[in-house]
Coordinates of C-alpha atoms in Angstrom, one line a residue:
M1435 CA -65.2 135.8 22.4
R1436 CA -63.1 133.5 19.8
K1437 CA -66.5 133.0 18.2
T1438 CA -67.3 136.8 18.6
L1439 CA -63.9 137.1 16.7
L1440 CA -64.7 134.9 14.1
F1441 CA -67.8 136.4 13.3
L1442 CA -66.3 140.1 12.8
L1443 CA -63.9 138.4 10.8
L1444 CA -66.2 136.6 8.5
F1445 CA -69.4 139.1 8.3
C1446 CA -67.7 142.6 9.5
P1447 CA -65.7 145.5 7.7
F1448 CA -62.5 146.8 9.5
L1449 CA -60.8 149.9 8.9
T1450 CA -56.8 150.4 9.1
L1451 CA -55.0 153.7 9.1
A1452 CA -51.6 152.0 8.3
Q1453 CA -48.5 152.4 6.3
S1454 CA -48.6 149.0 4.7
N1455 CA -45.1 147.0 4.3
N1456 CA -46.6 144.7 1.8
A1457 CA -46.4 147.0 -1.1
P1458 CA -43.8 149.3 -2.9
S1459 CA -43.0 152.9 -2.2
S1460 CA -45.9 154.0 -4.8
Y1461 CA -48.3 152.1 -6.8
D1462 CA -48.0 155.0 -9.9
L1463 CA -46.2 153.2 -12.7
H1464 CA -42.1 153.7 -12.2
D1465 CA -38.9 151.9 -12.7
I1466 CA -36.4 151.1 -10.3
K1467 CA -36.9 153.5 -6.9
I1468 CA -34.7 153.3 -3.6
T1469 CA -36.2 154.1 -0.2
G1470 CA -35.6 153.3 3.1
Y1471 CA -34.9 154.8 6.8
L1472 CA -32.1 154.3 9.2
Q1473 CA -32.7 154.1 13.3
T1474 CA -29.6 154.8 15.2
Q1475 CA -30.2 154.8 19.1
F1476 CA -28.9 154.9 22.8
Q1477 CA -30.6 152.6 25.5
K1478 CA -30.0 152.5 29.1
A1479 CA -30.9 149.6 30.9
Q1480 CA -32.5 148.9 34.4
S1481 CA -29.9 146.3 35.2
G1482 CA -27.3 144.3 33.0
G1483 CA -27.6 141.2 30.8
I1484 CA -31.7 141.6 30.8
T1485 CA -34.3 139.8 28.0
S1486 CA -35.9 142.4 26.1
F1487 CA -38.4 143.2 23.5
S1488 CA -37.1 146.4 23.2
G1489 CA -34.5 146.3 20.4
G1490 CA -33.3 142.8 21.8
D1491 CA -31.7 141.4 25.1
F1492 CA -28.8 143.5 26.6
S1493 CA -25.6 141.5 26.8
A1494 CA -24.0 139.8 29.9
N1495 CA -22.9 142.8 32.0
S1496 CA -24.0 145.6 30.1
D1497 CA -26.8 148.1 31.1
S1498 CA -26.2 150.6 28.0
R1499 CA -25.3 150.5 24.5
F1500 CA -25.5 152.0 21.2
M1501 CA -27.3 150.4 18.3
I1502 CA -28.4 150.6 14.7
R1503 CA -32.2 149.2 15.4
R1504 CA -33.0 149.3 11.9
G1505 CA -31.3 150.2 8.4
R1506 CA -33.7 149.6 6.1
L1507 CA -32.7 149.9 2.1
K1508 CA -36.1 149.2 -0.3
I1509 CA -35.7 148.9 -4.2
D1510 CA -38.9 148.5 -5.9
R1511 CA -40.3 148.5 -9.3
V1512 CA -43.9 149.0 -10.7
D1513 CA -45.1 148.3 -14.3
K1514 CA -48.6 147.7 -15.9
F1515 CA -48.9 144.1 -14.8
S1516 CA -46.4 143.2 -11.9
N1517 CA -45.0 144.9 -9.1
I1518 CA -41.4 143.7 -7.5
V1519 CA -40.2 144.3 -3.9
F1520 CA -36.6 143.5 -2.6
Q1521 CA -35.5 145.2 1.4
I1522 CA -32.7 144.1 3.3
D1523 CA -32.3 145.3 7.0
A1524 CA -28.2 146.3 7.8
T1525 CA -27.2 146.4 11.5
Q1526 CA -24.2 145.9 13.6
N1527 CA -25.3 142.2 13.6
G1528 CA -25.1 142.0 9.9
V1529 CA -27.2 142.2 6.6
N1530 CA -30.3 140.2 6.7
L1531 CA -33.5 139.8 4.1
M1532 CA -36.5 141.5 5.4
D1533 CA -38.7 141.5 1.8
A1534 CA -38.6 139.8 -1.3
F1535 CA -41.8 139.4 -3.4
I1536 CA -43.7 139.6 -6.6
Q1537 CA -47.1 141.3 -7.2
L1538 CA -49.0 140.2 -10.4
H1539 CA -52.1 142.0 -11.4
T1540 CA -54.1 142.5 -14.9
P1541 CA -55.6 145.6 -16.0
E1542 CA -58.7 143.2 -16.7
I1543 CA -59.1 142.7 -13.1
P1544 CA -57.5 145.5 -10.8
E1545 CA -59.5 144.6 -8.0
L1546 CA -57.2 141.2 -7.5
M1547 CA -53.2 141.1 -6.9
L1548 CA -51.4 138.0 -6.2
T1549 CA -48.4 138.4 -4.0
A1550 CA -45.5 135.4 -3.7
G1551 CA -42.2 135.6 -1.7
L1552 CA -41.4 136.8 1.6
F1553 CA -43.6 139.5 3.2
N1554 CA -45.6 140.5 6.3
R1555 CA -48.0 138.4 7.7
P1556 CA -51.3 140.1 6.9
F1557 CA -52.4 139.6 10.2
G1558 CA -54.3 142.6 12.5
Y1559 CA -52.8 146.0 12.5
S1560 CA -49.4 146.6 13.9
I1561 CA -47.9 143.8 11.9
V1562 CA -48.0 145.3 8.8
Y1563 CA -47.8 149.0 10.1
S1564 CA -44.1 149.8 8.6
S1565 CA -41.5 150.5 11.6
G1566 CA -40.5 153.3 9.5
Y1567 CA -44.1 155.4 10.1
R1568 CA -44.8 153.7 13.7
D1569 CA -44.5 156.6 16.2
F1570 CA -43.5 153.8 19.1
P1571 CA -40.0 152.1 18.9
E1572 CA -41.4 148.9 19.0
R1573 CA -44.1 147.0 18.4
A1574 CA -46.3 145.2 21.4
R1575 CA -44.5 142.0 23.3
V1576 CA -47.1 139.8 22.3
F1577 CA -46.9 140.0 18.7
Q1578 CA -43.0 139.6 19.1
T1579 CA -43.8 137.0 20.2
L1580 CA -46.2 135.6 18.1
M1581 CA -44.8 136.9 15.1
P1582 CA -41.1 137.5 15.4
R1583 CA -39.7 139.5 12.7
E1584 CA -43.2 139.7 11.2
R1585 CA -42.6 138.0 7.6
D1586 CA -43.0 134.4 6.2
L1587 CA -43.0 133.0 3.0
G1588 CA -45.9 132.1 0.8
A1589 CA -48.3 133.2 -1.3
M1590 CA -51.1 135.7 -0.7
L1591 CA -54.3 137.0 -2.7
S1592 CA -55.2 140.4 -2.0
F1593 CA -58.6 142.2 -3.2
N1594 CA -58.7 146.1 -3.4
S1595 CA -61.4 147.7 -5.3
K1596 CA -60.6 150.9 -6.4
K1597 CA -63.6 151.7 -7.9
I1598 CA -66.7 150.2 -6.6
A1599 CA -66.1 149.9 -2.8
K1600 CA -62.3 151.9 -2.8
F1601 CA -62.3 151.4 1.1
L1602 CA -62.8 147.7 1.0
T1603 CA -59.4 145.6 0.9
A1604 CA -59.0 141.8 1.6
D1605 CA -56.1 139.4 2.2
V1606 CA -55.6 135.5 2.4
A1607 CA -52.1 134.1 3.0
L1608 CA -50.9 130.2 2.3
V1609 CA -47.2 130.7 4.7
N1610 CA -44.8 128.2 5.8
G1611 CA -45.2 129.5 9.7
S1612 CA -41.6 129.2 10.4
G1613 CA -41.4 133.0 9.5
L1614 CA -38.0 134.0 7.5
S1615 CA -36.5 130.5 7.7
A1616 CA -36.5 128.6 4.4
R1617 CA -36.4 125.4 6.1
D1618 CA -40.4 124.6 6.9
Y1619 CA -40.3 121.9 9.5
D1620 CA -43.5 119.9 8.3
S1621 CA -45.7 119.4 5.5
R1622 CA -48.5 121.6 6.5
K1623 CA -48.8 125.6 5.7
D1624 CA -50.7 128.2 7.8
I1625 CA -53.5 130.3 6.9
V1626 CA -53.8 134.2 7.7
A1627 CA -56.3 135.9 6.5
S1628 CA -58.1 139.7 7.3
L1629 CA -60.3 142.0 6.1
N1630 CA -59.9 145.9 6.0
F1631 CA -62.0 148.7 5.4
K1632 CA -60.9 152.5 5.1
F1633 CA -63.0 155.6 5.7
D1634 CA -60.8 158.9 6.0
S1635 CA -63.5 161.7 5.8
L1636 CA -66.0 161.5 8.6
A1637 CA -67.0 164.5 10.9
N1638 CA -65.6 167.1 7.7
K1639 CA -63.0 165.2 7.2
H1640 CA -61.9 165.3 10.9
L1641 CA -62.3 161.8 11.9
H1642 CA -60.8 158.8 10.6
I1643 CA -62.2 155.8 12.5
G1644 CA -61.2 151.9 11.7
F1645 CA -62.0 148.6 13.9
G1646 CA -61.8 144.9 12.6
A1647 CA -60.7 140.9 13.1
S1648 CA -58.0 138.7 11.9
I1649 CA -57.5 134.9 12.3
Y1650 CA -54.5 133.0 12.0
K1651 CA -54.8 129.0 11.6
G1652 CA -51.8 127.3 11.6
T1653 CA -50.1 123.9 13.5
V1654 CA -46.8 122.9 15.1
R1655 CA -44.7 119.4 14.4
S1656 CA -44.4 117.7 17.4
N1657 CA -41.1 115.9 17.8
T1658 CA -41.5 113.7 20.8
D1659 CA -43.9 111.2 22.1
T1660 CA -45.3 113.6 25.1
Y1661 CA -46.7 116.9 24.7
Y1662 CA -48.5 119.2 27.6
T1663 CA -52.2 120.0 28.1
A1664 CA -53.6 122.7 30.8
N1665 CA -55.6 121.1 33.4
G1666 CA -57.0 124.5 35.0
N1667 CA -53.5 124.2 37.8
G1668 CA -50.6 124.1 35.3
F1669 CA -50.1 121.1 32.7
V1670 CA -50.8 117.6 32.5
A1671 CA -48.4 115.3 30.2
N1672 CA -49.7 113.6 27.4
T1673 CA -47.7 110.4 26.3
K1674 CA -48.3 108.4 23.5
P1675 CA -46.3 106.7 20.6
D1676 CA -48.2 108.2 17.8
N1677 CA -47.9 112.1 19.5
V1678 CA -44.5 111.9 17.6
N1679 CA -44.9 113.8 14.2
K1680 CA -48.2 115.0 15.7
N1681 CA -49.4 118.5 14.4
L1682 CA -50.6 120.5 17.6
N1683 CA -52.9 123.5 16.4
R1684 CA -51.6 127.0 16.5
D1685 CA -54.5 129.5 16.3
Y1686 CA -54.9 133.2 17.1
Y1687 CA -58.1 135.4 16.9
G1688 CA -57.4 139.5 16.7
A1689 CA -59.5 142.4 16.6
N1690 CA -58.4 146.2 16.5
L1691 CA -59.5 149.6 16.7
Q1692 CA -57.9 153.0 15.6
V1693 CA -59.4 156.5 15.9
Q1694 CA -57.6 159.8 14.7
Y1695 CA -59.3 163.3 15.2
D1696 CA -58.0 166.3 13.5
N1697 CA -58.5 169.1 15.9
T1698 CA -57.4 172.3 16.9
F1699 CA -55.0 171.6 19.3
G1700 CA -53.4 168.8 17.3
T1701 CA -54.0 165.3 16.0
T1702 CA -55.0 162.5 18.6
T1703 CA -54.9 159.3 18.0
F1704 CA -56.1 156.2 19.7
K1705 CA -55.1 152.4 18.6
T1706 CA -55.8 149.2 20.5
E1707 CA -55.5 145.8 19.1
Y1708 CA -56.6 142.6 21.1
V1709 CA -55.1 138.8 20.5
E1710 CA -55.9 135.4 21.9
G1711 CA -55.7 132.0 21.0
T1712 CA -53.5 128.7 21.3
Q1713 CA -49.6 128.7 21.1
P1714 CA -47.5 125.8 21.1
G1715 CA -44.4 126.6 23.2
V1716 CA -41.7 124.7 25.1
A1717 CA -40.6 125.2 28.8
N1718 CA -37.9 127.3 29.9
S1719 CA -34.3 126.0 30.6
T1720 CA -31.0 127.1 30.9
S1721 CA -30.4 128.0 27.1
L1722 CA -34.1 129.6 26.7
A1723 CA -35.2 132.7 28.7
G1724 CA -38.5 132.7 30.4
P1725 CA -40.1 135.1 28.0
Y1726 CA -39.1 133.1 25.0
A1727 CA -40.4 130.1 25.5
S1728 CA -43.9 130.8 24.1
Q1729 CA -42.6 132.5 21.1
S1730 CA -43.2 130.9 17.6
F1731 CA -40.6 128.7 15.9
A1732 CA -38.3 129.3 13.0
T1733 CA -36.8 125.7 13.6
Q1734 CA -38.0 122.5 14.8
P1735 CA -38.6 122.3 18.6
L1736 CA -36.8 119.5 19.8
T1737 CA -38.0 119.2 23.5
N1738 CA -41.5 118.5 24.5
L1739 CA -44.7 121.2 23.5
Y1740 CA -46.4 123.3 26.0
L1741 CA -49.7 124.0 24.9
R1742 CA -50.9 127.6 26.3
H1743 CA -54.0 129.4 25.8
F1744 CA -52.8 133.0 25.7
N1745 CA -53.9 136.6 25.4
G1746 CA -52.6 140.5 24.9
Y1747 CA -53.5 143.5 23.9
Y1748 CA -51.8 146.9 23.7
F1749 CA -53.5 150.8 23.7
W1750 CA -51.3 153.7 21.8
L1751 CA -52.0 157.0 22.6
T1752 CA -50.6 160.0 20.8
Q1753 CA -51.0 163.4 20.9
Q1754 CA -49.6 166.2 18.6
I1755 CA -48.7 169.3 20.9
A1756 CA -50.3 172.4 19.8
K1757 CA -49.9 171.7 16.2
S1758 CA -46.1 171.8 16.5
R1759 CA -43.6 169.3 15.9
F1760 CA -43.7 167.5 19.0
T1761 CA -46.0 164.3 19.9
A1762 CA -46.3 162.7 23.0
L1763 CA -46.6 159.0 23.0
L1764 CA -48.2 156.8 25.8
A1765 CA -48.6 153.0 25.4
Y1766 CA -49.6 150.1 27.7
D1767 CA -49.5 146.3 26.9
V1768 CA -49.9 142.9 28.4
Y1769 CA -49.1 139.3 27.3
D1770 CA -50.2 136.6 29.3
P1771 CA -48.7 133.1 27.7
N1772 CA -50.8 131.4 29.7
T1773 CA -54.1 132.5 31.3
D1774 CA -55.0 129.0 33.1
V1775 CA -52.9 129.8 35.7
K1776 CA -52.2 132.5 38.9
E1777 CA -49.1 133.9 38.8
N1778 CA -48.5 132.8 42.5
T1779 CA -49.1 128.7 41.5
I1780 CA -46.2 129.1 38.7
G1781 CA -43.9 127.0 40.0
L1782 CA -45.4 124.8 42.3
A1783 CA -44.2 121.2 42.7
G1784 CA -46.2 119.1 40.0
N1785 CA -48.1 121.7 37.9
N1786 CA -45.2 122.1 35.4
T1787 CA -45.2 125.7 35.0
T1788 CA -42.2 127.6 34.1
G1789 CA -41.2 130.8 33.5
G1790 CA -42.6 130.9 30.2
D1791 CA -45.9 131.2 31.7
I1792 CA -45.2 134.7 33.7
K1793 CA -47.5 137.2 32.5
Y1794 CA -45.7 140.9 31.4
A1795 CA -47.2 143.9 31.2
T1796 CA -45.3 147.4 29.8
L1797 CA -46.0 150.8 30.2
G1798 CA -44.3 153.1 27.6
Y1799 CA -44.4 157.1 27.5
G1800 CA -42.3 159.8 25.6
I1801 CA -42.2 162.5 22.8
T1802 CA -41.2 162.4 19.2
C1803 CA -40.1 165.6 17.3
A1804 CA -40.5 165.5 13.7
V1805 CA -37.3 167.8 12.8
N1806 CA -38.0 167.8 9.0
A1807 CA -40.1 165.7 6.8
R1808 CA -37.2 163.1 6.7
L1809 CA -35.8 163.3 10.4
K1810 CA -37.5 162.5 13.5
F1811 CA -36.3 162.3 17.2
T1812 CA -37.7 159.9 19.8
V1813 CA -37.3 160.0 23.6
Y1814 CA -39.0 156.8 25.1
N1815 CA -39.0 154.9 28.3
E1816 CA -40.5 151.6 29.3
H1817 CA -41.6 150.2 32.9
V1818 CA -41.7 146.6 32.3
S1819 CA -43.6 144.8 35.2
N1820 CA -44.7 141.0 36.3
D1821 CA -45.8 139.7 39.4
G1822 CA -43.9 137.3 41.7
T1823 CA -44.1 133.4 41.3
T1824 CA -43.0 130.8 43.6
L1825 CA -39.9 130.3 41.2
T1826 CA -36.4 131.3 42.4
A1827 CA -35.5 134.0 39.6
Y1828 CA -38.9 135.4 39.2
Q1829 CA -40.2 135.9 42.8
S1830 CA -40.4 139.8 42.4
D1831 CA -40.8 142.3 39.7
L1832 CA -37.5 141.9 37.6
K1833 CA -35.4 145.0 36.8
D1834 CA -35.9 145.5 33.2
N1835 CA -37.1 148.8 32.5
V1836 CA -35.6 150.4 29.4
F1837 CA -34.9 154.1 28.3
T1838 CA -34.4 154.7 24.7
T1839 CA -33.3 157.8 22.7
R1840 CA -33.5 157.3 19.1
L1841 CA -32.4 159.3 15.7
Q1842 CA -34.0 158.3 12.4
Y1843 CA -33.6 159.5 8.9
R1844 CA -35.9 158.3 6.0
W1845 CA -35.7 159.0 2.3

């Protein structure tokens, strides 16, 4: 499978139907422009204090909350030779920097653009797809785990032909690998690459199809003399003095597909994405919940690393109802952080597995109402499931479903 995905990346074009975050509000020449969106929501969890990928963990002893999920304010400017984008996110948790990059281009070679600063990693479909336009409340668990908060610091070279092959774009980025953190914990940099083709006028302009592949090649530095690798039934320790400061592979291979059909009943869209690879993580502990044990690191991990082979995917289906303001939503996503073990063997004595190796599946369904061009209301429920293990805290399915109502205003 991995060789197939790499072949697709190198030799086959793919299409996206995304509203990209790595762009100003418009490429038309303009002075300072201010845009953004606000998402305010109420959520009810199945039980209090759960670990959740639906807007973050719930506080201890609380199973409901009001919150500002996203409060984005974007400032951009476009002139003949450069673009600048600056975006912040203001919520009840404070103000965070989201985007800060400069793009350089020349009229002589309009196909090429250099982006430098803090931007979305150009991997796959959903990472670069703006949360202000996405129908579903959150990205799939697998992408929140691999690339939390989506951004990284670095430089990116993009190709977008507006004349000969206007459907073609390509991105290659060199990034720190530590996400939004300015403190990179090793000297090596990670490479992210993707190819994009876009065709919007098939079947009398009713059909839009996209497909493709992406690749991420990076490393995580080991801080100890021991790291763990899979042996088929769990993990085995690899202990050597020269393992200290060793860089362990962090490799992702992804493929995606999008289909949109404008029919007499209303627009139908189907989107899916698959990713697999190797993810350096840690063992879960009293201070680290199991689902976060395989998450990418913003700071140097101080404990022993676990090299996990993973895969994950999602299916998104939307159906506009009778060309009205209402759209029905149906989603299913899976993230398996350790494809080398069965759930009923996790936690067995001697195999070094923990709550960080448990597979999760999420079924989501709901409806949105576009009140007007700027205001959208969403009602959505997520049913999260996991198989039982031999671990005390994970012997059966956790009670971690989440119901969300959201109001979004975009300007």
